[in-house]
Short mmCIF file of C-alpha atoms in Angstrom, two decimals:
data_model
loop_
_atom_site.label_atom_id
_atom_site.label_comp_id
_atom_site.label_asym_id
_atom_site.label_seq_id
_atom_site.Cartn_x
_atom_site.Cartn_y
_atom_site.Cartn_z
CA UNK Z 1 -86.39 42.19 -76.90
CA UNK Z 2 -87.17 38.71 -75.67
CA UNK Z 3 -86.13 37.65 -72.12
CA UNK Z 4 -85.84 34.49 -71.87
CA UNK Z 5 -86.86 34.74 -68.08
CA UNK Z 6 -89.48 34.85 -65.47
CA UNK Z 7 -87.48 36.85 -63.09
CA UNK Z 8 -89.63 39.88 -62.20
CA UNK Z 9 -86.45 42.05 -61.08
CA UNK Z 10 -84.59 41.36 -64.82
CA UNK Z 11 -87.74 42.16 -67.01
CA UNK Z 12 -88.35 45.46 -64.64
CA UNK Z 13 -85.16 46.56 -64.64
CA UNK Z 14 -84.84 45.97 -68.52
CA UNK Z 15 -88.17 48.30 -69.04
CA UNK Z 16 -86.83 51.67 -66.92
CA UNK Z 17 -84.30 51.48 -69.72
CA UNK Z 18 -87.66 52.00 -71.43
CA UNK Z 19 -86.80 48.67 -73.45
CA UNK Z 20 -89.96 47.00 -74.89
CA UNK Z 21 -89.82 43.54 -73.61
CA UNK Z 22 -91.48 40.02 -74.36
CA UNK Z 23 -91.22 37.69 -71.21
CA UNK Z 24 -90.32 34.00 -73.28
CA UNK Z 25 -89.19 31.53 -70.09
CA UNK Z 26 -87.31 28.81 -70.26
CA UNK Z 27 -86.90 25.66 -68.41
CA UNK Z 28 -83.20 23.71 -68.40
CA UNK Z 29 -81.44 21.53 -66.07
CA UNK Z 30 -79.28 24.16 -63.94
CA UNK Z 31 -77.54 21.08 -62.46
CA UNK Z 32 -74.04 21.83 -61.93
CA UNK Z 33 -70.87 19.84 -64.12
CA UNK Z 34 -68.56 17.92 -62.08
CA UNK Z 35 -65.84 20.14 -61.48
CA UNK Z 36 -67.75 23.10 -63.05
CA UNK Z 37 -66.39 26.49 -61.88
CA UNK Z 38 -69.75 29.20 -61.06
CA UNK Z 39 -68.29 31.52 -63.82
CA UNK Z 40 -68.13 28.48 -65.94
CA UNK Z 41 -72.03 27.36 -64.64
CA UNK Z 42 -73.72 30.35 -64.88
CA UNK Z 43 -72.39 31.16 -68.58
CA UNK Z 44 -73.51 27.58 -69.77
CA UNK Z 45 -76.64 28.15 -68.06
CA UNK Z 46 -77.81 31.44 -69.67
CA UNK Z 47 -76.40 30.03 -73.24
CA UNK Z 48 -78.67 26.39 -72.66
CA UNK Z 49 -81.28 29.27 -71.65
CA UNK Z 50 -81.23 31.70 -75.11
CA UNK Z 51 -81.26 28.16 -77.01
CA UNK Z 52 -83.83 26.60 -75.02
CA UNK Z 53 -85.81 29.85 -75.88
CA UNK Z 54 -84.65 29.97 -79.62
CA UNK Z 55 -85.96 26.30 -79.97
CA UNK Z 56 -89.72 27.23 -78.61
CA UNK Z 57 -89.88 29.75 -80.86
CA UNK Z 58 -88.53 28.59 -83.98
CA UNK Z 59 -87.37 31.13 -85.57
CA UNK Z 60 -86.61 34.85 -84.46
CA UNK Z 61 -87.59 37.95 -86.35
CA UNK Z 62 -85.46 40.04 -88.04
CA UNK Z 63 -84.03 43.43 -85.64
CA UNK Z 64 -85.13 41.25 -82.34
CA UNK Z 65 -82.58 38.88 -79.77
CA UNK Z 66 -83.31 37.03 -77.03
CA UNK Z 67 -81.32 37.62 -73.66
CA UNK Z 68 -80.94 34.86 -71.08
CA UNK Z 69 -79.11 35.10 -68.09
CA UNK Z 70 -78.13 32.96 -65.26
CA UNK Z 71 -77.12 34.66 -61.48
CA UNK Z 72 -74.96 32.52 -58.83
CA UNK Z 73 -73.46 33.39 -55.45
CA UNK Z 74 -70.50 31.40 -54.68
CA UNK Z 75 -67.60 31.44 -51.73
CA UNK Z 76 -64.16 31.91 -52.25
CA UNK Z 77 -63.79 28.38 -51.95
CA UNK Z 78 -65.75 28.19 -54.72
CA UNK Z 79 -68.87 26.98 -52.98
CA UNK Z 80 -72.38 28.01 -55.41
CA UNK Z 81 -75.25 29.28 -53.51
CA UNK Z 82 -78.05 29.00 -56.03
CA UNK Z 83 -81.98 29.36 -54.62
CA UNK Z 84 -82.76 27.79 -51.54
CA UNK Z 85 -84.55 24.58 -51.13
CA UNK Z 86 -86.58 26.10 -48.08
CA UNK Z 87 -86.48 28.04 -45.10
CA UNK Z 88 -83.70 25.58 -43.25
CA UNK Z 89 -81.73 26.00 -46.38
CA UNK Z 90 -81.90 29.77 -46.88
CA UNK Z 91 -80.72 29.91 -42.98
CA UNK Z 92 -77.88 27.72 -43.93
CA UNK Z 93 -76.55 29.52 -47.01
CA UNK Z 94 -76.93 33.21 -44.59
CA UNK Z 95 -74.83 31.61 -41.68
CA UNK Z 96 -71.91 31.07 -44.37
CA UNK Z 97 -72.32 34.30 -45.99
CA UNK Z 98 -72.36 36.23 -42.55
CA UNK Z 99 -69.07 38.21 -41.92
CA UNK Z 100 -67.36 38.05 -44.69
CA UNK Z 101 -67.20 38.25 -48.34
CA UNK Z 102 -68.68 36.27 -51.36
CA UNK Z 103 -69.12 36.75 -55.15
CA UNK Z 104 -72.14 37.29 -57.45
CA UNK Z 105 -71.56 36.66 -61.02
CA UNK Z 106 -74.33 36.67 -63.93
CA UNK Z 107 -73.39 34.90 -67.09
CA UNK Z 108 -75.59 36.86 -69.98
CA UNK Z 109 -76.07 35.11 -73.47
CA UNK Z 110 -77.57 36.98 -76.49
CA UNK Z 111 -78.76 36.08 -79.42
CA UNK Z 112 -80.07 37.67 -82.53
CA UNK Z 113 -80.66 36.34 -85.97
CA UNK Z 114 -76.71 37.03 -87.11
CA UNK Z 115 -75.05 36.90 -84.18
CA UNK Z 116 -74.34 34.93 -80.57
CA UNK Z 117 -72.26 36.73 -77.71
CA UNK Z 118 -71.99 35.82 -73.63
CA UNK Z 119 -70.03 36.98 -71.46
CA UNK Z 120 -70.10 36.70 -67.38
CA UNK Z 121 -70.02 39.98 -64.91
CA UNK Z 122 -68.92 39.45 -61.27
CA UNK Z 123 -69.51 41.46 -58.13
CA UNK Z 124 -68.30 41.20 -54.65
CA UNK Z 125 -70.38 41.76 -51.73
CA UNK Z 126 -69.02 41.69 -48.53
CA UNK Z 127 -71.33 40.90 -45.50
CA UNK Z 128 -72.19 42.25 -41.53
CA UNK Z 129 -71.66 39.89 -39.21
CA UNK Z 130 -75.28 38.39 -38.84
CA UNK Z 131 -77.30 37.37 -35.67
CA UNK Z 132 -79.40 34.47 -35.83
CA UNK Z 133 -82.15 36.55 -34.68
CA UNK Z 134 -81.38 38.68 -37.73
CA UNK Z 135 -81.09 35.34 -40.08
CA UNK Z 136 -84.78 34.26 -38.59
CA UNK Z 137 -86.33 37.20 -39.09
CA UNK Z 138 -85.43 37.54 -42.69
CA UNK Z 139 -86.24 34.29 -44.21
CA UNK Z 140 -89.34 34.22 -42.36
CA UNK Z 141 -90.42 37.31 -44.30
CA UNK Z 142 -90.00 35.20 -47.57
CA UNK Z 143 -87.61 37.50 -49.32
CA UNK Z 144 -85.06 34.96 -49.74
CA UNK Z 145 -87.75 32.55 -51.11
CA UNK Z 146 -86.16 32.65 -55.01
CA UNK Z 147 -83.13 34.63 -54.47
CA UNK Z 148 -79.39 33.43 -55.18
CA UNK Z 149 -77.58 33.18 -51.64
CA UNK Z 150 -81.15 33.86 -50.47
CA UNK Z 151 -80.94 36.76 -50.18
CA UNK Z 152 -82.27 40.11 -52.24
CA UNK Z 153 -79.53 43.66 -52.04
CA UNK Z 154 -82.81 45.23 -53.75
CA UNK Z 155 -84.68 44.76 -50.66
CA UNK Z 156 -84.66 44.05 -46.81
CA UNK Z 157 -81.25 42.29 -48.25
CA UNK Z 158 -79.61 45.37 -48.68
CA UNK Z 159 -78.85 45.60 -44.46
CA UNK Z 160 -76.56 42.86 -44.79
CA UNK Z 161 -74.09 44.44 -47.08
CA UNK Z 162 -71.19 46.22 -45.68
CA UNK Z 163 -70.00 46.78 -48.81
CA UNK Z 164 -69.75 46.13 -53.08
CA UNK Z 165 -67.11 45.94 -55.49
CA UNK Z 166 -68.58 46.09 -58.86
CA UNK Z 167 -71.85 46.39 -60.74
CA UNK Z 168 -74.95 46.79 -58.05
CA UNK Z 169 -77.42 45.71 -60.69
CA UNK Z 170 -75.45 42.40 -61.20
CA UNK Z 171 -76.38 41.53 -58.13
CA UNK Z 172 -79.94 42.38 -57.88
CA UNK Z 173 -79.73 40.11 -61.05
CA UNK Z 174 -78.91 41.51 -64.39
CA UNK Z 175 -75.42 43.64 -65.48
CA UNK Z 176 -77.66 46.13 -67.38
CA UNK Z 177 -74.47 48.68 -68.05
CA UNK Z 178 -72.83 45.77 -69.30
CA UNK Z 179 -75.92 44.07 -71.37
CA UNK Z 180 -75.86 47.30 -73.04
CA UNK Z 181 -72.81 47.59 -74.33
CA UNK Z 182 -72.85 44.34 -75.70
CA UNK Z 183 -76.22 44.97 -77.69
CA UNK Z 184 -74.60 47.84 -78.81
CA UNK Z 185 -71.56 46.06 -80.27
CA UNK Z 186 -74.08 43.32 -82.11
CA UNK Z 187 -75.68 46.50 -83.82
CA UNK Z 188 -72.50 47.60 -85.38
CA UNK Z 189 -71.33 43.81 -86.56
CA UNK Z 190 -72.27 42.88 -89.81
CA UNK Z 191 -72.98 39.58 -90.84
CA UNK Z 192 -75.40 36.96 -92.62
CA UNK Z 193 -78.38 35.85 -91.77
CA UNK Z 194 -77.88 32.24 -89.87
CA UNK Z 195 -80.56 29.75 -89.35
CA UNK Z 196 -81.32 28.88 -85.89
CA UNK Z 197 -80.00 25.31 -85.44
CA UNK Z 198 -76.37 27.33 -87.05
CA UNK Z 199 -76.00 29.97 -84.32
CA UNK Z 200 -72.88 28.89 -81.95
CA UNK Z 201 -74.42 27.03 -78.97
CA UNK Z 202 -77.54 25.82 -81.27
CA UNK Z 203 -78.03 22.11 -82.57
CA UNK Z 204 -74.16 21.43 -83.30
CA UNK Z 205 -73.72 22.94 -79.15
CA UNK Z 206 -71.12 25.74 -78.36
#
């Protein structure tokens, strides 16, 4: 499998699935649309992601696929909380999270040398009421440093939550219950074998 990430937390929790896994990053403007929705974003995102990674490699082997994903935290307003900027910023996205609810969805594109699937998983997290002496404390430790809604449920994160709806793993960053399924259903399609630039999302867009 290629991941077409550098996220440490997607590749590891790809290989205790005991899933073989090339690390392929990709770089793409994560800029949001005008008017986009974050379902809508973070789906785009992880499709310009599998396509940017395609397009590097020029071809992809027969039996392999590339996953990309994208992972936002938005309001109910529908306010995205993507990485911080820096430590003023992290504080800032905590304060709004604090007390109450928010959503974490992961759009997940695939792509193998027949076939091109997404599809976006969403989890809600609902939050303590947090000090600002609890805030301080934990983006001075860093933690929040590259984390959606700065914050990380796999770690020193995880005494925010009150509670979850939904797929835990979604939120540390990859729907891997989910992501399997998917690659399941690609094994049992049968199709021909498409060039690169003809996969849906390639050179002619999605």
């Amino acid at each position: 499998m290629i991941l077409a990430s550098a996220s440490p937390r997607r590749r590891d929790l790809l290989r205790e699935l005991g899933i073989s896994v090339d690390v392929q990053p990709s770089d793409v403007d994560e800029s949001p649309l005008p008017g986009e929705l974050p379902v809508t974003l973070v789906e785009r995102l992880a499709r310009l992601k599998a396509q940017a990674c395609l397009d590097s490699l020029g071809c992809l082997p027969d039996h392999d696929v590339i996953v990309a994903a994208d992972t936002i935290v938005w309001t109910g307003e529908g306010g995205a909380l993507g990485k911080p900027a820096d430590a003023r910023d992290a504080e800032r996205m905590l304060h709004a999270l604090s007390g109450r609810s928010h959503c974490v969805s992961s759009g997940v594109c695939l792509l193998s040398p027949t076939q091109a699937r997404s599809f976006v998983e969403t989890t809600r997290v609902c939050f303590y009421d947090l000090s600002d002496e609890e805030i301080a404390s934990y983006v001075a430790s860093g933690e929040p440093r590259d984390k959606a809604g700065s914050y990380g449920i796999q770690g020193r994160g995880r005494l925010f939550v009150r509670g979850i709806e939904g797929d835990f793993y979604n939120v540390v960053g990859l729907p891997v219950a989910r992501l399997m399924r998917e690659l399941n259903l690609m094994g049992e399609a049968l199709g021909p074998r498409l060039a690169p630039d003809a996969l849906p999302g390639g050179k002619h867009g999605w």
